[in-house]
C-alpha atoms as an extended CHARMM CRD file, in Angstrom:
* protein
*
        88  EXT
         1         1  UNK       CA             42.4710000000        0.7160000000      -12.2490000000  PROA      1               0.0000000000
         2         2  UNK       CA             40.4950000000        0.8110000000      -15.5120000000  PROA      2               0.0000000000
         3         3  UNK       CA             40.1650000000       -2.9690000000      -15.4470000000  PROA      3               0.0000000000
         4         4  UNK       CA             38.6240000000       -2.8940000000      -11.9720000000  PROA      4               0.0000000000
         5         5  UNK       CA             36.0770000000       -0.2790000000      -13.0580000000  PROA      5               0.0000000000
         6         6  UNK       CA             35.2730000000       -2.2920000000      -16.1770000000  PROA      6               0.0000000000
         7         7  UNK       CA             34.6800000000       -5.4110000000      -14.0670000000  PROA      7               0.0000000000
         8         8  UNK       CA             32.2190000000       -3.6670000000      -11.7510000000  PROA      8               0.0000000000
         9         9  UNK       CA             30.3820000000       -1.7160000000      -14.4490000000  PROA      9               0.0000000000
        10        10  UNK       CA             27.9670000000       -4.5720000000      -15.3550000000  PROA      10              0.0000000000
        11        11  UNK       CA             27.1730000000       -5.1250000000      -11.6660000000  PROA      11              0.0000000000
        12        12  UNK       CA             26.4450000000       -1.4390000000      -11.1530000000  PROA      12              0.0000000000
        13        13  UNK       CA             24.3140000000       -1.3920000000      -14.3020000000  PROA      13              0.0000000000
        14        14  UNK       CA             22.2850000000       -4.3780000000      -13.0520000000  PROA      14              0.0000000000
        15        15  UNK       CA             21.7520000000       -2.6380000000       -9.6910000000  PROA      15              0.0000000000
        16        16  UNK       CA             20.5160000000        0.5410000000      -11.4070000000  PROA      16              0.0000000000
        17        17  UNK       CA             18.1140000000       -1.4050000000      -13.6300000000  PROA      17              0.0000000000
        18        18  UNK       CA             16.9000000000       -3.3870000000      -10.6050000000  PROA      18              0.0000000000
        19        19  UNK       CA             16.2110000000       -0.1340000000       -8.7440000000  PROA      19              0.0000000000
        20        20  UNK       CA             14.2100000000        1.4570000000      -11.5610000000  PROA      20              0.0000000000
        21        21  UNK       CA             12.2590000000       -1.6650000000      -12.5400000000  PROA      21              0.0000000000
        22        22  UNK       CA             11.5240000000       -3.1750000000       -9.1170000000  PROA      22              0.0000000000
        23        23  UNK       CA             12.1910000000       -0.9800000000       -6.1180000000  PROA      23              0.0000000000
        24        24  UNK       CA             11.0100000000        2.4230000000       -7.3400000000  PROA      24              0.0000000000
        25        25  UNK       CA              7.5450000000        1.2700000000       -8.5110000000  PROA      25              0.0000000000
        26        26  UNK       CA              7.0420000000       -0.5600000000       -5.1990000000  PROA      26              0.0000000000
        27        27  UNK       CA              7.9080000000        2.6050000000       -3.2640000000  PROA      27              0.0000000000
        28        28  UNK       CA              5.4520000000        4.6370000000       -5.3460000000  PROA      28              0.0000000000
        29        29  UNK       CA              2.7110000000        2.0520000000       -4.7830000000  PROA      29              0.0000000000
        30        30  UNK       CA              3.3820000000        2.0360000000       -1.0320000000  PROA      30              0.0000000000
        31        31  UNK       CA              3.2380000000        5.8430000000       -0.8330000000  PROA      31              0.0000000000
        32        32  UNK       CA             -0.0280000000        5.9230000000       -2.8030000000  PROA      32              0.0000000000
        33        33  UNK       CA             -1.5610000000        3.3090000000       -0.4720000000  PROA      33              0.0000000000
        34        34  UNK       CA             -0.4760000000        5.2840000000        2.6050000000  PROA      34              0.0000000000
        35        35  UNK       CA             -1.9830000000        8.4730000000        1.1390000000  PROA      35              0.0000000000
        36        36  UNK       CA             -5.2550000000        6.6330000000        0.4360000000  PROA      36              0.0000000000
        37        37  UNK       CA             -5.3850000000        5.3530000000        4.0300000000  PROA      37              0.0000000000
        38        38  UNK       CA             -4.7010000000        8.8280000000        5.4050000000  PROA      38              0.0000000000
        39        39  UNK       CA             -7.5540000000       10.2840000000        3.3270000000  PROA      39              0.0000000000
        40        40  UNK       CA            -10.1830000000        7.7070000000        4.3760000000  PROA      40              0.0000000000
        41        41  UNK       CA            -13.1330000000        9.0320000000        6.3460000000  PROA      41              0.0000000000
        42        42  UNK       CA            -16.4070000000        7.6660000000        7.6880000000  PROA      42              0.0000000000
        43        43  UNK       CA            -18.7870000000        6.7950000000        4.8510000000  PROA      43              0.0000000000
        44        44  UNK       CA            -16.1130000000        5.7430000000        2.3420000000  PROA      44              0.0000000000
        45        45  UNK       CA            -16.6010000000        2.3580000000        0.6930000000  PROA      45              0.0000000000
        46        46  UNK       CA            -13.5750000000        0.0730000000        0.8500000000  PROA      46              0.0000000000
        47        47  UNK       CA            -12.3690000000       -3.4010000000       -0.0990000000  PROA      47              0.0000000000
        48        48  UNK       CA            -10.5190000000       -5.3070000000        2.6040000000  PROA      48              0.0000000000
        49        49  UNK       CA             -7.4760000000       -7.4790000000        1.9160000000  PROA      49              0.0000000000
        50        50  UNK       CA             -9.6530000000      -10.5450000000        2.5920000000  PROA      50              0.0000000000
        51        51  UNK       CA            -11.9410000000       -9.5300000000       -0.2750000000  PROA      51              0.0000000000
        52        52  UNK       CA            -14.8400000000       -8.1750000000        1.7840000000  PROA      52              0.0000000000
        53        53  UNK       CA            -16.5110000000       -4.9290000000        0.7650000000  PROA      53              0.0000000000
        54        54  UNK       CA            -17.8320000000       -2.5200000000        3.3370000000  PROA      54              0.0000000000
        55        55  UNK       CA            -18.3000000000        1.0500000000        4.4840000000  PROA      55              0.0000000000
        56        56  UNK       CA            -16.0250000000        2.7840000000        6.9810000000  PROA      56              0.0000000000
        57        57  UNK       CA            -18.0190000000        3.8450000000       10.0390000000  PROA      57              0.0000000000
        58        58  UNK       CA            -15.2350000000        4.9720000000       12.3860000000  PROA      58              0.0000000000
        59        59  UNK       CA            -11.6510000000        6.0280000000       11.7770000000  PROA      59              0.0000000000
        60        60  UNK       CA             -8.9620000000        5.5290000000       14.3970000000  PROA      60              0.0000000000
        61        61  UNK       CA             -5.2050000000        5.8590000000       14.4510000000  PROA      61              0.0000000000
        62        62  UNK       CA             -4.4980000000        2.1270000000       14.2830000000  PROA      62              0.0000000000
        63        63  UNK       CA             -7.8880000000        0.5850000000       13.4370000000  PROA      63              0.0000000000
        64        64  UNK       CA            -10.9160000000        1.3010000000       11.2610000000  PROA      64              0.0000000000
        65        65  UNK       CA            -14.4350000000        0.0890000000       11.9870000000  PROA      65              0.0000000000
        66        66  UNK       CA            -16.0440000000       -1.2120000000        8.7950000000  PROA      66              0.0000000000
        67        67  UNK       CA            -19.7070000000       -2.1560000000        8.3060000000  PROA      67              0.0000000000
        68        68  UNK       CA            -19.7470000000       -5.2970000000        6.1350000000  PROA      68              0.0000000000
        69        69  UNK       CA            -23.4220000000       -6.2260000000        6.5020000000  PROA      69              0.0000000000
        70        70  UNK       CA            -25.9170000000       -5.8360000000        3.6690000000  PROA      70              0.0000000000
        71        71  UNK       CA            -29.1690000000       -4.6410000000        5.1650000000  PROA      71              0.0000000000
        72        72  UNK       CA            -27.9430000000       -5.5070000000        8.6670000000  PROA      72              0.0000000000
        73        73  UNK       CA            -25.4000000000       -3.7230000000       10.7720000000  PROA      73              0.0000000000
        74        74  UNK       CA            -22.3730000000       -6.0080000000       11.0460000000  PROA      74              0.0000000000
        75        75  UNK       CA            -19.3040000000       -4.0360000000       12.0620000000  PROA      75              0.0000000000
        76        76  UNK       CA            -15.7770000000       -5.3500000000       12.2530000000  PROA      76              0.0000000000
        77        77  UNK       CA            -12.6710000000       -3.5960000000       13.4600000000  PROA      77              0.0000000000
        78        78  UNK       CA             -9.7500000000       -3.9490000000       11.0520000000  PROA      78              0.0000000000
        79        79  UNK       CA             -6.1830000000       -2.7690000000       11.1030000000  PROA      79              0.0000000000
        80        80  UNK       CA             -5.2300000000        0.0610000000        8.7350000000  PROA      80              0.0000000000
        81        81  UNK       CA             -3.1720000000       -2.1890000000        6.4710000000  PROA      81              0.0000000000
        82        82  UNK       CA             -6.1070000000       -4.6140000000        6.0450000000  PROA      82              0.0000000000
        83        83  UNK       CA             -7.7820000000       -2.0790000000        3.7620000000  PROA      83              0.0000000000
        84        84  UNK       CA             -6.7240000000       -2.8870000000        0.2090000000  PROA      84              0.0000000000
        85        85  UNK       CA             -8.4470000000       -0.1270000000       -1.7390000000  PROA      85              0.0000000000
        86        86  UNK       CA            -11.1660000000        2.4780000000       -1.8070000000  PROA      86              0.0000000000
        87        87  UNK       CA            -14.2320000000        1.8730000000       -3.9920000000  PROA      87              0.0000000000
        88        88  UNK       CA            -15.7950000000        4.8680000000       -5.7150000000  PROA      88              0.0000000000
């Protein structure tokens, strides 16, 4: 019995290290991104995943309308997950 436990101990240790170094930080990052999306409102400046900067004009459940024009009103409708970050 002790031999079987000793054989699986390194595997369990690798799994624990994998969890704390890879999976846990990814979960924290995902939760922070979801919280940022939930807090977005009209007038917030954002960066889209494609690299475009713009200002949120309308907030919907599934889509945001973002004004990407400089000096002109060019609005695009983007999915929630297409917003990469909020610009202060």
